[in-house]
Amino acid sequence: MSHAQNAVLQLNKAGSSYFVRSYAKINLTLDVLGKRADGYHELVTIMQTVDLYDTLCLTITEKDCVQVICSRPELSHEENLVVRAAQMVRRSFSLTQGLLIELYKRIPVAAGLGGGSSNAATVLLALQQWWRLPLSLPDMLAMAASLGSDVPFFLRGGLAVCEGRGERITPLAPHWPTKMRWLLLLKPALGVSTATVFRSLPASDYTNGTCSQAVHTALAAKGQLHLEHLHNSLERGVLEQYPEVAQAREALLRAGAPCVQLSGSGPTLFAPFSLLDTAAHVQQRLRAQGYEVYLTCAIHPNGVDISFF
Ligand code: C5P
């Protein structure tokens, strides 16, 4: 560690805390192109950050360890990605100061909304900024990719095309279609394992990426976005394997959603709306049926304005 870092680290005494938000994402498209030799699947997916977030409070401790306390007790363990992210940073700089991570979860868990990946990216960014660590973007991206395929996206967030196993990010300008100004997220009452969903994906569900290409082109040109171009290669299998998700999809359509799609490996479904009152009305109808439904919107986490078209 250099003297400069030492000087900065001395400012952060045991007991000082840093609060930060960690946002969820949806997958506007997710094309699985095929299976790779390393067991992962080759993807093209367009992801967008949404205004649904967990809150993290990082506190420096005198113990030489990282501990997480989560509002969902089943996540308070050292395999939690936030602990692995913090340990990675501490190891890289041979830091001995300990860290307590308090994690208030609002993003549903194992839901296809990237909550765990977002939490890990948030810890990397928070420690880099708070402790002013000389971590370059390539360093951060490599650390993020080693934690999980979705983690690199969350280092910047916003709107991006993600390729490879999901870790190769091309940021897009923050333009978003007006017809998707409001988003309902419906989380069926089950958790789904990403690994299981990918493992049971038949080759007949692979695509050549044309849907992602069409949506990318429309977003880049601020042209018409056709809702029928929204596609998720994992959706057919998830709807077949988990009837609760298929029922929830029907319920959303019956309640007035113009279109419904699975986010990531699910089971969360999202539906876009141009008008807030329509979205709120549909949310109310679904909540009356006992569904867990969030009303949210696309955002850029760094406060950048989104222009709608
Ligand atoms: O990268 P991550 O650990 O989040 O991925 C979880 C699991 O999902 C992987 O172990 C793999 O089984 C599957 N996966 C995949 N192809 C991808 C991303 C994830 O097969 N592109």
Coordinates of C-alpha atoms and ligand atoms in Angstrom, one line a residue:
M1 CA 0.0 0.0 0.0
S2 CA 1.3 3.5 -0.9
H3 CA 1.7 6.3 1.6
A4 CA -1.1 8.2 -0.2
Q5 CA -3.5 5.3 0.5
N6 CA -2.3 5.1 4.1
A7 CA -3.1 8.7 4.6
V8 CA -6.6 8.2 3.2
L9 CA -7.3 5.0 5.1
Q10 CA -6.4 6.8 8.4
L11 CA -9.4 9.1 7.8
N12 CA -11.7 6.1 7.9
K13 CA -11.5 5.1 11.6
A14 CA -13.2 2.1 13.1
G15 CA -16.9 3.0 13.6
S16 CA -17.2 5.2 10.5
S17 CA -20.0 4.2 8.1
Y18 CA -20.9 4.6 4.5
F19 CA -24.4 4.2 3.2
V20 CA -25.1 3.2 -0.4
R21 CA -27.9 2.0 -2.6
S22 CA -27.8 -1.1 -4.8
Y23 CA -30.3 -1.2 -7.7
A24 CA -32.1 -4.1 -9.5
K25 CA -32.2 -4.7 -13.3
I26 CA -34.5 -6.1 -15.8
N27 CA -33.5 -7.9 -19.1
L28 CA -35.3 -6.2 -22.0
T29 CA -34.1 -9.1 -24.1
L30 CA -32.0 -12.2 -23.4
D31 CA -30.9 -14.2 -26.4
V32 CA -29.0 -17.4 -25.6
L33 CA -26.9 -18.1 -28.6
G34 CA -25.5 -21.5 -27.6
K35 CA -23.5 -23.5 -25.0
R36 CA -19.7 -22.8 -24.6
A37 CA -16.9 -25.3 -23.9
D38 CA -16.6 -23.8 -20.3
G39 CA -20.2 -24.8 -19.5
Y40 CA -21.5 -21.2 -19.6
H41 CA -23.9 -20.1 -22.3
E42 CA -23.1 -17.4 -24.8
L43 CA -25.6 -14.5 -24.5
V44 CA -26.7 -11.2 -25.9
T45 CA -28.9 -9.4 -23.4
I46 CA -30.0 -5.8 -23.0
M47 CA -30.2 -4.8 -19.4
Q48 CA -31.7 -1.7 -17.7
T49 CA -31.4 -0.6 -14.1
V50 CA -34.7 -0.1 -12.4
D51 CA -35.7 2.0 -9.4
L52 CA -35.9 -0.8 -6.9
Y53 CA -33.0 -1.0 -4.5
D54 CA -31.4 -2.5 -1.4
T55 CA -29.6 -0.3 1.1
L56 CA -26.1 -1.2 2.3
C57 CA -24.4 0.3 5.3
L58 CA -20.6 -0.4 5.5
T59 CA -18.9 0.1 8.8
I60 CA -15.2 -0.2 9.5
T61 CA -14.4 -2.5 12.5
E62 CA -11.3 -3.4 14.4
K63 CA -11.7 -7.2 13.7
D64 CA -9.7 -8.6 10.8
C65 CA -12.7 -10.0 9.0
V66 CA -15.8 -9.1 6.9
Q67 CA -19.2 -9.8 8.4
V68 CA -22.6 -9.4 6.8
I69 CA -25.9 -8.9 8.7
C70 CA -28.9 -9.0 6.3
S71 CA -32.5 -8.2 6.9
R72 CA -33.1 -11.6 5.3
P73 CA -31.3 -13.8 7.9
E74 CA -30.8 -16.6 5.4
L75 CA -28.4 -14.3 3.6
S76 CA -26.3 -13.5 6.7
H77 CA -23.4 -15.8 5.8
E78 CA -19.9 -15.5 4.5
E79 CA -20.7 -17.0 1.1
N80 CA -22.8 -13.9 0.4
L81 CA -21.4 -12.1 -2.6
V82 CA -21.0 -8.9 -0.7
V83 CA -18.5 -10.6 1.7
R84 CA -16.6 -12.2 -1.2
A85 CA -16.4 -8.8 -3.0
A86 CA -15.1 -7.0 0.2
Q87 CA -12.6 -9.8 0.8
M88 CA -11.4 -9.5 -2.7
V89 CA -10.7 -5.8 -2.2
R90 CA -9.0 -6.3 1.2
R91 CA -6.8 -9.0 -0.3
S92 CA -5.8 -6.9 -3.3
F93 CA -4.5 -4.2 -1.0
S94 CA -3.5 -6.3 2.0
L95 CA -5.9 -4.3 4.1
T96 CA -6.3 -5.4 7.7
Q97 CA -9.2 -3.2 8.8
G98 CA -12.4 -5.2 9.1
L99 CA -15.8 -4.5 7.7
L100 CA -19.4 -4.9 8.8
I101 CA -21.9 -4.9 6.0
E102 CA -25.5 -4.4 6.9
L103 CA -27.7 -5.2 4.0
Y104 CA -31.4 -4.2 3.9
K105 CA -33.0 -6.2 1.2
R106 CA -35.9 -4.9 -0.8
I107 CA -35.0 -6.6 -4.1
P108 CA -36.6 -10.1 -4.2
V109 CA -34.0 -12.8 -3.8
A110 CA -33.3 -15.5 -6.5
A111 CA -35.8 -13.6 -8.7
G112 CA -34.0 -12.7 -12.0
L113 CA -33.5 -9.1 -10.9
G114 CA -29.8 -9.3 -10.2
G115 CA -30.0 -8.3 -6.6
G116 CA -27.0 -10.4 -5.3
S117 CA -24.9 -9.3 -8.3
S118 CA -25.8 -5.7 -7.8
N119 CA -25.0 -5.9 -4.1
A120 CA -21.5 -7.2 -4.9
A121 CA -20.8 -4.5 -7.5
T122 CA -22.0 -1.9 -5.1
V123 CA -19.5 -3.1 -2.4
L124 CA -16.6 -2.9 -5.0
L125 CA -17.6 0.6 -6.0
A126 CA -18.3 1.8 -2.5
L127 CA -14.9 0.6 -1.2
Q128 CA -13.1 2.1 -4.2
Q129 CA -14.7 5.4 -3.7
W130 CA -14.8 5.5 0.1
W131 CA -11.2 4.3 0.6
R132 CA -10.0 6.0 -2.6
L133 CA -8.4 2.8 -3.8
P134 CA -6.4 3.0 -7.1
L135 CA -8.6 0.4 -8.8
S136 CA -8.8 1.0 -12.5
L137 CA -12.0 0.2 -14.5
P138 CA -10.4 -2.9 -16.1
D139 CA -9.4 -4.1 -12.5
M140 CA -12.9 -3.5 -11.3
L141 CA -14.4 -5.3 -14.3
A142 CA -12.1 -8.3 -13.9
M143 CA -13.0 -8.5 -10.1
A144 CA -16.7 -8.1 -10.9
A145 CA -16.6 -10.8 -13.6
S146 CA -14.9 -13.3 -11.3
L147 CA -17.8 -12.8 -8.8
G148 CA -20.6 -13.5 -11.3
S149 CA -21.6 -12.9 -15.0
D150 CA -24.0 -10.1 -14.1
V151 CA -21.8 -8.2 -11.7
P152 CA -19.9 -6.1 -14.3
F153 CA -23.1 -4.6 -15.6
F154 CA -23.9 -3.1 -12.2
L155 CA -20.6 -1.2 -12.0
R156 CA -22.1 1.3 -14.3
G157 CA -25.8 0.3 -14.6
G158 CA -28.2 2.2 -16.8
L159 CA -28.9 0.7 -20.2
A160 CA -26.3 -1.7 -21.7
V161 CA -25.9 -4.6 -24.1
C162 CA -24.1 -7.4 -22.4
E163 CA -22.5 -10.2 -24.3
G164 CA -20.2 -13.2 -23.7
R165 CA -21.5 -14.9 -20.6
G166 CA -23.0 -11.5 -19.7
E167 CA -19.8 -9.8 -18.6
R168 CA -18.9 -7.9 -21.8
I169 CA -20.6 -4.6 -21.5
T170 CA -21.4 -2.0 -24.1
P171 CA -23.2 1.0 -22.5
L172 CA -26.0 2.6 -24.4
A173 CA -27.2 6.2 -24.2
P174 CA -29.9 6.6 -21.5
H175 CA -32.9 6.7 -23.9
W176 CA -35.9 4.7 -23.0
P177 CA -39.2 4.2 -24.8
T178 CA -42.2 6.1 -23.5
K179 CA -44.3 3.0 -23.8
M180 CA -42.1 1.5 -21.1
R181 CA -42.1 4.6 -18.8
W182 CA -43.6 2.6 -15.9
L183 CA -42.8 -1.0 -15.1
L184 CA -44.6 -3.5 -13.0
L185 CA -42.5 -6.3 -11.6
L186 CA -44.4 -9.4 -10.4
K187 CA -42.5 -11.8 -8.3
P188 CA -44.2 -15.2 -8.1
A189 CA -43.9 -16.9 -4.7
L190 CA -40.9 -19.1 -5.5
G191 CA -37.2 -18.7 -6.0
V192 CA -35.5 -20.0 -9.1
S193 CA -31.8 -21.1 -9.5
T194 CA -30.1 -19.6 -12.5
A195 CA -27.9 -22.6 -12.9
T196 CA -30.9 -25.0 -13.0
V197 CA -32.7 -22.9 -15.6
F198 CA -29.6 -22.8 -17.8
R199 CA -28.9 -26.5 -17.3
S200 CA -32.4 -27.5 -18.5
L201 CA -32.4 -25.2 -21.5
P202 CA -32.8 -27.2 -24.7
A203 CA -30.9 -26.2 -27.8
S204 CA -34.2 -25.6 -29.6
D205 CA -34.6 -22.5 -27.4
Y206 CA -31.3 -21.0 -28.6
T207 CA -31.6 -18.0 -31.0
N208 CA -29.4 -16.1 -33.4
G209 CA -29.7 -12.9 -31.4
T210 CA -32.0 -11.0 -33.9
C211 CA -34.3 -9.8 -31.1
S212 CA -31.5 -8.2 -29.1
Q213 CA -30.1 -6.8 -32.4
A214 CA -33.5 -5.3 -33.3
V215 CA -34.0 -3.7 -29.8
H216 CA -30.5 -2.4 -29.7
T217 CA -30.9 -0.8 -33.1
A218 CA -34.3 0.8 -32.1
L219 CA -32.8 2.1 -28.8
A220 CA -29.7 3.5 -30.5
A221 CA -31.7 5.2 -33.2
K222 CA -34.5 6.3 -30.8
G223 CA -36.8 4.5 -33.2
Q224 CA -40.0 2.5 -32.8
L225 CA -39.5 -0.3 -30.3
H226 CA -41.8 -3.2 -31.2
L227 CA -42.9 -5.0 -28.0
E228 CA -42.9 -8.3 -30.0
H229 CA -39.0 -7.9 -30.2
L230 CA -38.8 -8.3 -26.5
H231 CA -37.6 -11.9 -26.1
N232 CA -36.1 -14.1 -23.4
S233 CA -34.8 -17.5 -24.5
L234 CA -35.2 -18.8 -20.9
E235 CA -38.9 -17.9 -20.7
R236 CA -40.5 -20.9 -22.4
G237 CA -38.6 -23.4 -20.2
V238 CA -39.4 -21.5 -17.0
L239 CA -43.1 -21.2 -17.9
E240 CA -43.2 -24.9 -18.6
Q241 CA -41.2 -26.0 -15.5
Y242 CA -42.9 -23.6 -13.0
P243 CA -46.7 -23.5 -13.5
E244 CA -47.0 -20.7 -10.9
V245 CA -45.0 -18.4 -13.2
A246 CA -47.3 -19.3 -16.2
Q247 CA -50.3 -18.5 -13.9
A248 CA -48.8 -15.2 -12.8
R249 CA -48.2 -14.3 -16.5
E250 CA -51.9 -15.0 -17.3
A251 CA -52.9 -12.9 -14.3
L252 CA -50.9 -10.0 -15.5
L253 CA -52.3 -10.1 -19.0
R254 CA -55.9 -10.5 -17.6
A255 CA -55.3 -7.5 -15.3
G256 CA -54.5 -5.3 -18.4
A257 CA -50.8 -5.6 -19.0
P258 CA -50.1 -5.0 -22.7
C259 CA -47.1 -7.4 -22.7
V260 CA -45.4 -9.5 -20.2
Q261 CA -41.8 -10.9 -20.1
L262 CA -39.6 -12.9 -17.8
S263 CA -36.6 -11.0 -16.4
G264 CA -33.3 -13.0 -16.5
S265 CA -33.8 -16.6 -15.3
G266 CA -36.9 -15.5 -13.5
P267 CA -39.3 -16.0 -11.9
T268 CA -40.0 -12.3 -11.9
L269 CA -42.1 -11.1 -14.8
F270 CA -42.2 -7.5 -15.9
A271 CA -44.9 -5.5 -17.8
P272 CA -44.4 -2.1 -19.4
F273 CA -46.9 0.8 -19.2
S274 CA -46.9 4.3 -20.7
L275 CA -49.2 5.7 -18.0
L276 CA -48.8 5.7 -14.3
D277 CA -52.5 5.4 -13.5
T278 CA -52.9 2.3 -15.7
A279 CA -49.8 0.7 -14.1
A280 CA -51.1 1.6 -10.6
H281 CA -54.5 0.2 -11.4
V282 CA -53.1 -3.1 -12.7
Q283 CA -50.8 -3.3 -9.6
Q284 CA -53.8 -2.9 -7.3
R285 CA -55.8 -5.6 -9.1
L286 CA -52.9 -8.1 -8.8
R287 CA -52.2 -7.2 -5.2
A288 CA -55.8 -7.9 -4.4
Q289 CA -55.2 -11.4 -5.8
G290 CA -52.3 -11.8 -3.4
Y291 CA -49.4 -11.2 -5.8
E292 CA -46.1 -9.4 -4.8
V293 CA -46.0 -6.6 -7.3
Y294 CA -43.6 -3.6 -7.5
L295 CA -44.3 -0.4 -9.5
T296 CA -41.0 1.0 -10.7
C297 CA -39.3 2.6 -13.7
A298 CA -36.0 2.7 -15.6
I299 CA -33.4 4.9 -14.0
H300 CA -29.7 5.7 -14.3
P301 CA -28.2 5.1 -10.9
N302 CA -25.6 7.9 -11.2
G303 CA -28.3 10.6 -11.5
V304 CA -28.0 10.9 -15.3
D305 CA -31.3 12.0 -16.9
I306 CA -33.1 9.5 -19.0
S307 CA -34.7 10.9 -22.2
F308 CA -37.8 9.1 -23.4
F309 CA -38.8 8.6 -27.0
Ligands
C5P1 O1 -22.1 -16.3 -13.5 P1 -23.0 -16.7 -12.4 O2 -22.3 -17.4 -11.2 O3 -24.0 -15.7 -12.0 O4 -23.9 -17.9 -13.1 C1 -24.7 -18.8 -12.3 C2 -24.9 -20.0 -13.2 O5 -25.7 -19.8 -14.3 C3 -23.6 -20.6 -13.8 O6 -23.0 -21.5 -12.9 C4 -24.1 -21.3 -15.0 O7 -24.6 -22.5 -14.7 C5 -25.3 -20.4 -15.4 N1 -24.9 -19.5 -16.5 C6 -24.8 -19.9 -17.8 N2 -24.4 -19.0 -18.8 C7 -24.3 -17.7 -18.5 C8 -24.5 -17.2 -17.2 C9 -24.8 -18.1 -16.2 O8 -24.9 -21.1 -18.1 N3 -24.0 -16.9 -19.5

